[in-house]
């Protein structure tokens, strides 16, 4: 199944991207003996998801790594998102997990809990320039099962061109509240005569918004024990805010929200200039700006005074299989991906804003204005941010569940309070069933 040194083999697409207990039952922890580099020739395997641009960049990084370490060959394979997880689960169950794997926060606990991943904190990987709060996104019960390659932060995106066109000044995002957000959205709808709508949906379609609202109230979606700790009243409050904004005309209708969401990052209502405000990750700014052709700015989601709800979202991780026979070489490759300017000059921000502070600064001059704006925003909002608990095993479908209940609330099929209670109960059941 593996490729030759210069080629990439792609998995076929799969219908299901869930990780089950049975699929991982074949995993076992390898020896805890210290990993040592081999003097002889070694081949390590790499698996990742991504499109053509990522494949090309990854090949270039591998060539640079192999030139620096000629006794190590990296054999790589890639897939689309869903095919990747199906293929990885199958291979892991057969004790054939690739040495180095691209990992996502939603599935990290699923693999770690089954003993499929190595404690990378025991390996020789430099973490001096990665913030503790970023490293914590890859930890479960204090064990470093994954290293974040790229990180992102939650934001409100504003189409400055639209606000300028209708003579509306953007407020100070260091002090504004959700009431200010609503006033701004309503003003744009009113002054444009309905030609544009103030805002697209402002929460309920991704875990980032849910975590922000919860942390703003001193709450968390998940607790340290893997239980759902979300207070349903907070989710209901978020939905009620949006329902009120819909009623006043400041936010898209339920039908428009669904259509915008399904259109994706390059076709949604922010990308097509139909709304003035939307929520996104800071790393999505460039894609939105390119699609819209407009001047877009990143604003902090409102934060109560004295509360810091901001946190890092890893765009992706690197993990090493517990069954790997070449952990030292795998760690050397991960260190090269994370910490070398050679790798950074190739990847830039394709895998997210680099988690390594020095690397982030080193590539800044090579980036587009919007990528630089994304980095500046991230540096502005995340100092001191504490990482939320990693999504527990069984909860990887949280966004699909959240989206379903959000659409029910927006369509008037359920009240915010009833839907919030049902969401928490269903999510807890999913976690319990995975144990």
CSV table of C-alpha atoms in Angstrom, one decimal:
chain,number,residue,atom,x,y,z
A,1,UNK,CA,0.0,0.0,0.0
A,2,UNK,CA,2.9,2.3,0.6
A,3,UNK,CA,4.4,4.5,-2.1
A,4,UNK,CA,7.8,4.7,-3.5
A,5,UNK,CA,10.0,7.4,-2.1
A,6,UNK,CA,8.9,10.1,-4.6
A,7,UNK,CA,5.2,9.1,-5.0
A,8,UNK,CA,2.0,9.4,-3.0
A,9,UNK,CA,-0.7,6.7,-2.8
A,10,UNK,CA,-4.2,7.8,-2.0
A,11,UNK,CA,-6.8,6.0,0.0
A,12,UNK,CA,-10.2,5.7,-1.6
A,13,UNK,CA,-13.0,7.7,0.0
A,14,UNK,CA,-15.1,6.1,2.8
A,15,UNK,CA,-18.6,6.8,3.9
A,16,UNK,CA,-18.0,6.8,7.7
A,17,UNK,CA,-15.3,8.7,9.6
A,18,UNK,CA,-15.9,7.3,13.1
A,19,UNK,CA,-13.5,5.4,15.3
A,20,UNK,CA,-15.0,2.4,17.2
A,21,UNK,CA,-13.8,0.3,20.0
A,22,UNK,CA,-13.7,-2.7,17.8
A,23,UNK,CA,-11.7,-1.0,15.1
A,24,UNK,CA,-9.0,-0.2,17.6
A,25,UNK,CA,-9.1,-3.4,19.5
A,26,UNK,CA,-6.0,-4.7,17.7
A,27,UNK,CA,-3.8,-2.0,19.1
A,28,UNK,CA,-1.2,-2.6,21.7
A,29,UNK,CA,1.4,-0.5,23.3
A,30,UNK,CA,4.9,-1.1,22.1
A,31,UNK,CA,8.0,-1.3,24.4
A,32,UNK,CA,8.7,1.6,26.7
A,33,UNK,CA,12.4,1.3,26.0
A,34,UNK,CA,14.1,4.6,25.1
A,35,UNK,CA,13.9,5.4,21.3
A,36,UNK,CA,17.3,5.5,19.7
A,37,UNK,CA,18.3,6.5,16.2
A,38,UNK,CA,19.6,3.7,14.0
A,39,UNK,CA,23.0,3.8,12.3
A,40,UNK,CA,21.6,1.9,9.3
A,41,UNK,CA,19.0,2.6,6.7
A,42,UNK,CA,15.5,3.1,8.0
A,43,UNK,CA,12.1,3.5,6.4
A,44,UNK,CA,9.3,5.3,8.2
A,45,UNK,CA,5.7,5.6,7.0
A,46,UNK,CA,3.5,8.8,7.0
A,47,UNK,CA,-0.2,9.1,6.5
A,48,UNK,CA,-2.2,12.4,6.2
A,49,UNK,CA,-5.3,13.9,4.7
A,50,UNK,CA,-5.3,16.8,2.2
A,51,UNK,CA,-5.7,18.0,-1.3
A,52,UNK,CA,-3.3,18.4,-4.2
A,53,UNK,CA,-1.4,21.4,-2.8
A,54,UNK,CA,-0.7,19.6,0.4
A,55,UNK,CA,0.5,16.6,-1.4
A,56,UNK,CA,2.9,18.7,-3.4
A,57,UNK,CA,4.2,20.5,-0.3
A,58,UNK,CA,4.5,17.3,1.7
A,59,UNK,CA,6.6,15.7,-1.1
A,60,UNK,CA,8.9,18.7,-1.0
A,61,UNK,CA,9.3,18.6,2.8
A,62,UNK,CA,10.1,14.8,2.6
A,63,UNK,CA,12.7,15.5,0.0
A,64,UNK,CA,14.3,18.1,2.2
A,65,UNK,CA,14.2,15.8,5.2
A,66,UNK,CA,15.7,12.9,3.3
A,67,UNK,CA,18.5,15.1,2.0
A,68,UNK,CA,19.4,16.1,5.5
A,69,UNK,CA,19.1,12.5,6.8
A,70,UNK,CA,20.0,10.3,3.9
A,71,UNK,CA,19.7,7.1,5.9
A,72,UNK,CA,15.9,7.7,6.5
A,73,UNK,CA,13.3,7.2,3.8
A,74,UNK,CA,9.8,8.5,4.3
A,75,UNK,CA,7.0,6.6,2.5
A,76,UNK,CA,3.8,8.7,2.5
A,77,UNK,CA,0.2,8.2,1.6
A,78,UNK,CA,-2.7,10.7,1.5
A,79,UNK,CA,-6.4,10.6,1.3
A,80,UNK,CA,-9.5,12.8,1.5
A,81,UNK,CA,-10.8,13.5,5.0
A,82,UNK,CA,-13.4,10.7,5.3
A,83,UNK,CA,-11.3,8.1,3.5
A,84,UNK,CA,-8.4,8.9,5.7
A,85,UNK,CA,-10.2,8.0,9.0
A,86,UNK,CA,-11.7,4.8,7.6
A,87,UNK,CA,-8.3,3.7,6.3
A,88,UNK,CA,-6.5,4.7,9.5
A,89,UNK,CA,-8.9,2.8,11.7
A,90,UNK,CA,-8.6,-0.4,9.5
A,91,UNK,CA,-4.8,-0.3,9.5
A,92,UNK,CA,-4.7,0.5,13.3
A,93,UNK,CA,-6.9,-2.5,14.0
A,94,UNK,CA,-4.5,-4.7,12.1
A,95,UNK,CA,-1.5,-3.3,14.1
A,96,UNK,CA,-0.3,-1.7,10.9
A,97,UNK,CA,-0.7,2.0,11.9
A,98,UNK,CA,1.8,4.2,10.0
A,99,UNK,CA,4.7,5.5,12.0
A,100,UNK,CA,3.7,9.1,11.8
A,101,UNK,CA,0.0,10.2,11.3
A,102,UNK,CA,-1.8,13.4,10.9
A,103,UNK,CA,-4.2,13.6,13.8
A,104,UNK,CA,-7.3,15.7,14.5
A,105,UNK,CA,-8.6,16.9,17.9
A,106,UNK,CA,-12.0,15.1,17.3
A,107,UNK,CA,-10.3,11.7,17.1
A,108,UNK,CA,-7.3,12.1,19.4
A,109,UNK,CA,-8.9,10.6,22.5
A,110,UNK,CA,-10.4,7.8,20.5
A,111,UNK,CA,-6.9,6.6,19.4
A,112,UNK,CA,-5.1,7.5,22.7
A,113,UNK,CA,-7.6,5.7,24.8
A,114,UNK,CA,-7.0,2.5,22.9
A,115,UNK,CA,-3.3,2.6,23.3
A,116,UNK,CA,-2.6,3.4,19.6
A,117,UNK,CA,-0.4,6.4,20.2
A,118,UNK,CA,3.0,7.0,21.7
A,119,UNK,CA,3.8,9.3,24.6
A,120,UNK,CA,5.6,11.9,22.5
A,121,UNK,CA,6.7,13.8,25.6
A,122,UNK,CA,9.3,11.0,26.1
A,123,UNK,CA,10.7,11.5,22.6
A,124,UNK,CA,13.4,14.0,21.4
A,125,UNK,CA,11.2,16.7,20.0
A,126,UNK,CA,11.9,20.4,20.8
A,127,UNK,CA,9.0,22.2,22.4
A,128,UNK,CA,10.8,25.3,23.6
A,129,UNK,CA,9.1,27.6,21.2
A,130,UNK,CA,5.6,26.2,21.5
A,131,UNK,CA,3.4,27.7,24.2
A,132,UNK,CA,2.2,25.4,27.0
A,133,UNK,CA,-1.4,26.2,26.1
A,134,UNK,CA,-0.9,25.0,22.6
A,135,UNK,CA,0.9,21.9,23.7
A,136,UNK,CA,-2.0,21.1,26.0
A,137,UNK,CA,-4.3,20.7,23.1
A,138,UNK,CA,-2.6,17.4,22.4
A,139,UNK,CA,-2.5,16.1,25.9
A,140,UNK,CA,-4.8,13.7,27.6
A,141,UNK,CA,-4.4,13.2,31.4
A,142,UNK,CA,-1.1,15.0,31.1
A,143,UNK,CA,0.4,12.7,28.4
A,144,UNK,CA,1.5,14.3,25.1
A,145,UNK,CA,-0.1,12.1,22.5
A,146,UNK,CA,0.1,14.7,19.7
A,147,UNK,CA,1.9,17.8,18.7
A,148,UNK,CA,0.0,20.7,17.2
A,149,UNK,CA,1.4,21.8,13.8
A,150,UNK,CA,-0.9,24.7,13.2
A,151,UNK,CA,-3.3,26.5,15.6
A,152,UNK,CA,-6.3,28.8,15.1
A,153,UNK,CA,-8.5,31.0,17.2
A,154,UNK,CA,-12.2,31.9,16.9
A,155,UNK,CA,-13.2,35.2,15.4
A,156,UNK,CA,-15.9,37.4,14.0
A,157,UNK,CA,-15.2,38.4,10.4
A,158,UNK,CA,-16.4,41.8,9.3
A,159,UNK,CA,-16.7,42.9,5.7
A,160,UNK,CA,-15.3,46.4,6.1
A,161,UNK,CA,-16.2,47.4,2.6
A,162,UNK,CA,-19.9,47.0,3.3
A,163,UNK,CA,-19.8,48.9,6.6
A,164,UNK,CA,-17.8,51.7,4.9
A,165,UNK,CA,-20.3,51.8,2.0
A,166,UNK,CA,-23.2,52.5,4.4
A,167,UNK,CA,-21.3,54.8,6.7
A,168,UNK,CA,-21.1,52.5,9.7
A,169,UNK,CA,-18.0,52.5,11.9
A,170,UNK,CA,-16.8,49.2,13.4
A,171,UNK,CA,-16.8,49.3,17.2
A,172,UNK,CA,-13.9,48.5,19.5
A,173,UNK,CA,-13.8,44.7,19.8
A,174,UNK,CA,-11.9,44.9,23.1
A,175,UNK,CA,-14.9,46.2,24.9
A,176,UNK,CA,-18.0,45.3,22.8
A,177,UNK,CA,-20.7,43.0,23.9
A,178,UNK,CA,-23.1,40.7,22.1
A,179,UNK,CA,-25.7,43.4,22.3
A,180,UNK,CA,-23.3,45.6,20.4
A,181,UNK,CA,-22.9,42.9,17.8
A,182,UNK,CA,-26.7,42.8,17.4
A,183,UNK,CA,-26.9,46.6,17.1
A,184,UNK,CA,-24.2,46.6,14.4
A,185,UNK,CA,-25.9,43.8,12.4
A,186,UNK,CA,-29.3,45.5,12.6
A,187,UNK,CA,-27.8,48.8,11.6
A,188,UNK,CA,-26.3,47.3,8.4
A,189,UNK,CA,-29.5,45.7,7.4
A,190,UNK,CA,-31.5,48.9,8.0
A,191,UNK,CA,-29.1,51.3,6.3
A,192,UNK,CA,-28.7,49.0,3.3
A,193,UNK,CA,-32.4,48.8,3.0
A,194,UNK,CA,-32.1,45.0,3.1
A,195,UNK,CA,-29.7,44.9,0.2
A,196,UNK,CA,-27.4,43.0,2.6
A,197,UNK,CA,-28.0,41.3,5.9
A,198,UNK,CA,-26.2,42.2,9.0
A,199,UNK,CA,-24.9,38.8,9.9
A,200,UNK,CA,-24.9,35.1,8.9
A,201,UNK,CA,-25.3,32.6,11.8
A,202,UNK,CA,-23.2,33.5,14.8
A,203,UNK,CA,-23.0,30.2,16.6
A,204,UNK,CA,-24.4,26.7,16.6
A,205,UNK,CA,-22.6,25.2,13.6
A,206,UNK,CA,-19.1,24.6,15.0
A,207,UNK,CA,-17.7,23.7,18.4
A,208,UNK,CA,-15.6,26.9,18.4
A,209,UNK,CA,-18.6,29.1,19.1
A,210,UNK,CA,-20.1,26.7,21.6
A,211,UNK,CA,-16.8,26.6,23.6
A,212,UNK,CA,-16.5,30.4,23.4
A,213,UNK,CA,-20.0,31.0,24.8
A,214,UNK,CA,-19.5,28.3,27.5
A,215,UNK,CA,-16.1,29.6,28.6
A,216,UNK,CA,-17.5,33.2,28.7
A,217,UNK,CA,-19.8,32.0,31.4
A,218,UNK,CA,-17.1,30.2,33.3
A,219,UNK,CA,-18.3,26.8,32.0
A,220,UNK,CA,-16.7,24.1,29.7
A,221,UNK,CA,-18.3,21.8,27.2
A,222,UNK,CA,-16.3,18.8,28.6
A,223,UNK,CA,-14.8,18.1,32.1
A,224,UNK,CA,-11.5,16.5,32.9
A,225,UNK,CA,-13.2,13.2,33.4
A,226,UNK,CA,-14.6,13.2,29.9
A,227,UNK,CA,-18.2,14.0,30.9
A,228,UNK,CA,-20.3,16.6,29.3
A,229,UNK,CA,-20.3,19.6,31.7
A,230,UNK,CA,-22.0,22.1,29.4
A,231,UNK,CA,-24.7,24.0,31.2
A,232,UNK,CA,-27.7,23.7,28.8
A,233,UNK,CA,-28.9,27.2,29.7
A,234,UNK,CA,-25.8,28.7,28.1
A,235,UNK,CA,-26.5,26.9,24.8
A,236,UNK,CA,-30.1,28.0,25.0
A,237,UNK,CA,-28.9,31.6,25.6
A,238,UNK,CA,-26.8,31.5,22.5
A,239,UNK,CA,-29.7,30.2,20.4
A,240,UNK,CA,-32.1,32.8,21.8
A,241,UNK,CA,-29.7,35.6,21.0
A,242,UNK,CA,-29.7,34.4,17.3
A,243,UNK,CA,-33.5,34.0,17.2
A,244,UNK,CA,-33.9,37.5,18.4
A,245,UNK,CA,-31.5,38.8,15.9
A,246,UNK,CA,-33.3,36.9,13.1
A,247,UNK,CA,-36.6,38.5,14.2
A,248,UNK,CA,-35.2,42.0,14.1
A,249,UNK,CA,-33.8,41.4,10.6
A,250,UNK,CA,-30.1,41.5,11.6
A,251,UNK,CA,-29.4,37.9,10.9
A,252,UNK,CA,-30.0,35.5,8.0
A,253,UNK,CA,-33.2,33.5,8.0
A,254,UNK,CA,-33.1,29.8,8.9
A,255,UNK,CA,-33.2,28.8,5.2
A,256,UNK,CA,-30.5,31.3,4.2
A,257,UNK,CA,-28.3,30.1,7.0
A,258,UNK,CA,-28.6,26.5,5.9
A,259,UNK,CA,-27.9,27.4,2.3
A,260,UNK,CA,-24.9,29.5,3.3
A,261,UNK,CA,-23.4,26.8,5.5
A,262,UNK,CA,-23.8,24.2,2.8
A,263,UNK,CA,-22.0,26.4,0.3
A,264,UNK,CA,-18.7,26.0,2.2
A,265,UNK,CA,-16.0,28.5,2.9
A,266,UNK,CA,-15.7,29.8,-0.6
A,267,UNK,CA,-19.4,30.1,-1.3
A,268,UNK,CA,-21.0,31.1,1.9
A,269,UNK,CA,-22.7,34.5,2.4
A,270,UNK,CA,-19.5,36.1,3.8
A,271,UNK,CA,-17.6,34.9,0.8
A,272,UNK,CA,-20.2,36.2,-1.6
A,273,UNK,CA,-20.7,39.6,0.1
A,274,UNK,CA,-24.2,39.0,1.2
A,275,UNK,CA,-23.6,39.7,4.9
A,276,UNK,CA,-21.5,42.0,7.0
A,277,UNK,CA,-20.6,39.7,9.9
A,278,UNK,CA,-19.9,36.0,10.3
A,279,UNK,CA,-18.0,33.7,12.6
A,280,UNK,CA,-14.9,31.8,11.4
A,281,UNK,CA,-11.5,30.7,12.4
A,282,UNK,CA,-8.8,33.3,11.9
A,283,UNK,CA,-7.0,30.9,9.5
A,284,UNK,CA,-10.0,31.1,7.2
A,285,UNK,CA,-9.5,34.8,6.5
A,286,UNK,CA,-7.5,34.4,3.4
A,287,UNK,CA,-9.9,32.0,1.7
A,288,UNK,CA,-12.9,34.3,2.6
A,289,UNK,CA,-11.0,37.4,1.3
A,290,UNK,CA,-10.0,35.7,-1.9
A,291,UNK,CA,-13.6,34.5,-2.6
A,292,UNK,CA,-15.2,37.9,-1.7
A,293,UNK,CA,-12.7,40.2,-3.1
A,294,UNK,CA,-13.5,42.5,-0.2
A,295,UNK,CA,-11.5,44.0,2.7
A,296,UNK,CA,-12.2,41.7,5.6
A,297,UNK,CA,-11.1,42.3,9.2
A,298,UNK,CA,-11.0,39.9,12.2
A,299,UNK,CA,-12.8,41.0,15.4
A,300,UNK,CA,-12.7,39.4,18.8
A,301,UNK,CA,-15.9,37.6,19.8
A,302,UNK,CA,-17.3,39.5,22.8
A,303,UNK,CA,-15.6,38.7,26.1
A,304,UNK,CA,-17.1,39.5,29.5
A,305,UNK,CA,-14.9,41.8,31.6
A,306,UNK,CA,-12.3,39.9,33.5
A,307,UNK,CA,-12.9,36.7,31.5
A,308,UNK,CA,-10.6,35.1,28.9
A,309,UNK,CA,-12.6,32.6,26.9
A,310,UNK,CA,-10.1,32.4,24.1
A,311,UNK,CA,-8.3,29.2,23.4
A,312,UNK,CA,-6.3,27.5,20.7
A,313,UNK,CA,-7.9,25.1,18.1
A,314,UNK,CA,-5.2,22.9,16.6
A,315,UNK,CA,-5.6,22.9,12.8
A,316,UNK,CA,-4.0,19.4,13.0
A,317,UNK,CA,-1.6,17.3,15.0
A,318,UNK,CA,1.3,15.0,14.4
A,319,UNK,CA,1.1,11.7,16.3
A,320,UNK,CA,3.4,8.6,16.4
A,321,UNK,CA,2.1,5.1,16.5
A,322,UNK,CA,2.7,3.1,19.6
A,323,UNK,CA,3.5,0.1,17.4
A,324,UNK,CA,6.2,2.0,15.5
A,325,UNK,CA,9.5,0.2,15.4
A,326,UNK,CA,11.3,3.5,14.5
A,327,UNK,CA,10.1,6.0,17.1
A,328,UNK,CA,13.3,7.9,17.2
A,329,UNK,CA,13.3,8.4,13.4
A,330,UNK,CA,9.6,9.2,13.5
A,331,UNK,CA,10.2,11.8,16.2
A,332,UNK,CA,13.1,13.3,14.2
A,333,UNK,CA,10.7,13.7,11.3
A,334,UNK,CA,8.0,15.4,13.5
A,335,UNK,CA,10.7,17.7,14.9
A,336,UNK,CA,11.7,18.6,11.4
A,337,UNK,CA,8.0,19.3,10.5
A,338,UNK,CA,7.4,21.4,13.6
A,339,UNK,CA,10.7,23.3,14.1
A,340,UNK,CA,12.8,23.6,10.9
A,341,UNK,CA,12.7,26.7,8.8
A,342,UNK,CA,13.3,24.4,5.8
A,343,UNK,CA,9.9,22.8,6.3
A,344,UNK,CA,8.3,26.1,7.3
A,345,UNK,CA,9.4,27.8,4.1
A,346,UNK,CA,7.6,25.1,2.1
A,347,UNK,CA,4.4,24.7,4.1
A,348,UNK,CA,4.0,28.3,5.3
A,349,UNK,CA,0.4,28.4,6.6
A,350,UNK,CA,-1.1,25.6,4.4
A,351,UNK,CA,-1.4,23.4,7.6
A,352,UNK,CA,-2.5,26.4,9.7
A,353,UNK,CA,-0.7,29.2,11.5
A,354,UNK,CA,2.5,27.5,12.9
A,355,UNK,CA,2.3,26.6,16.6
A,356,UNK,CA,6.1,27.3,16.9
A,357,UNK,CA,6.4,31.0,17.8
A,358,UNK,CA,9.9,31.4,16.1
A,359,UNK,CA,8.7,29.7,12.9
A,360,UNK,CA,5.7,31.9,12.8
A,361,UNK,CA,7.9,35.0,13.0
A,362,UNK,CA,10.4,33.6,10.5
A,363,UNK,CA,7.8,33.1,7.7
A,364,UNK,CA,5.8,36.3,8.3
A,365,UNK,CA,7.5,38.2,5.5
A,366,UNK,CA,6.6,35.5,3.0
A,367,UNK,CA,2.9,35.6,3.7
A,368,UNK,CA,0.0,37.4,2.1
A,369,UNK,CA,-1.5,40.4,3.9
A,370,UNK,CA,-4.5,38.3,5.0
A,371,UNK,CA,-2.3,35.6,6.4
A,372,UNK,CA,-0.3,38.2,8.2
A,373,UNK,CA,-3.5,39.6,9.6
A,374,UNK,CA,-4.5,36.2,10.8
A,375,UNK,CA,-1.2,35.8,12.7
A,376,UNK,CA,-1.5,39.4,14.2
A,377,UNK,CA,-5.1,38.6,15.3
A,378,UNK,CA,-3.9,35.3,16.9
A,379,UNK,CA,-1.1,37.0,18.7
A,380,UNK,CA,-3.6,39.6,20.0
A,381,UNK,CA,-6.2,37.3,21.4
A,382,UNK,CA,-4.5,34.2,22.8
A,383,UNK,CA,-1.9,35.2,25.4
A,384,UNK,CA,-2.6,33.2,28.5
A,385,UNK,CA,-5.3,31.1,26.8
A,386,UNK,CA,-6.1,27.8,28.5
A,387,UNK,CA,-6.8,24.8,26.4
A,388,UNK,CA,-10.2,23.2,26.7
A,389,UNK,CA,-10.4,19.5,27.5
A,390,UNK,CA,-9.8,17.3,24.4
A,391,UNK,CA,-13.0,16.0,22.8
A,392,UNK,CA,-13.6,12.7,24.6
A,393,UNK,CA,-13.8,9.3,22.9
A,394,UNK,CA,-17.4,9.0,21.5
A,395,UNK,CA,-17.9,12.7,21.1
A,396,UNK,CA,-16.3,13.1,17.6
A,397,UNK,CA,-19.8,13.7,16.1
A,398,UNK,CA,-20.4,16.7,18.3
A,399,UNK,CA,-20.6,19.2,15.5
A,400,UNK,CA,-23.1,17.1,13.5
A,401,UNK,CA,-25.3,16.8,16.6
A,402,UNK,CA,-25.0,20.5,17.3
A,403,UNK,CA,-25.9,21.5,13.8
A,404,UNK,CA,-28.9,19.3,13.8
A,405,UNK,CA,-30.3,20.8,16.9
A,406,UNK,CA,-29.4,24.3,15.8
A,407,UNK,CA,-31.4,23.8,12.6
A,408,UNK,CA,-34.3,22.5,14.6
A,409,UNK,CA,-34.3,25.6,16.8
A,410,UNK,CA,-34.0,28.0,13.8
A,411,UNK,CA,-36.8,26.2,12.0
A,412,UNK,CA,-39.1,26.6,15.0
A,413,UNK,CA,-39.3,22.8,15.6
A,414,UNK,CA,-37.9,23.0,19.1
A,415,UNK,CA,-37.4,25.7,21.8
A,416,UNK,CA,-33.8,26.6,22.7
A,417,UNK,CA,-34.3,25.2,26.2
A,418,UNK,CA,-35.7,21.9,25.1
A,419,UNK,CA,-33.1,21.5,22.3
A,420,UNK,CA,-30.2,22.4,24.7
A,421,UNK,CA,-31.3,19.7,27.2
A,422,UNK,CA,-31.6,17.2,24.4
A,423,UNK,CA,-28.2,18.1,22.9
A,424,UNK,CA,-26.4,17.6,26.2
A,425,UNK,CA,-28.2,14.3,26.9
A,426,UNK,CA,-27.5,12.9,23.4
A,427,UNK,CA,-23.8,13.9,23.5
A,428,UNK,CA,-23.4,12.3,26.9
A,429,UNK,CA,-25.0,9.1,25.6
A,430,UNK,CA,-22.6,9.0,22.7
A,431,UNK,CA,-19.7,9.2,25.1
A,432,UNK,CA,-21.2,6.5,27.4
A,433,UNK,CA,-21.7,4.2,24.5
A,434,UNK,CA,-18.1,4.4,23.5
A,435,UNK,CA,-16.8,3.3,26.9
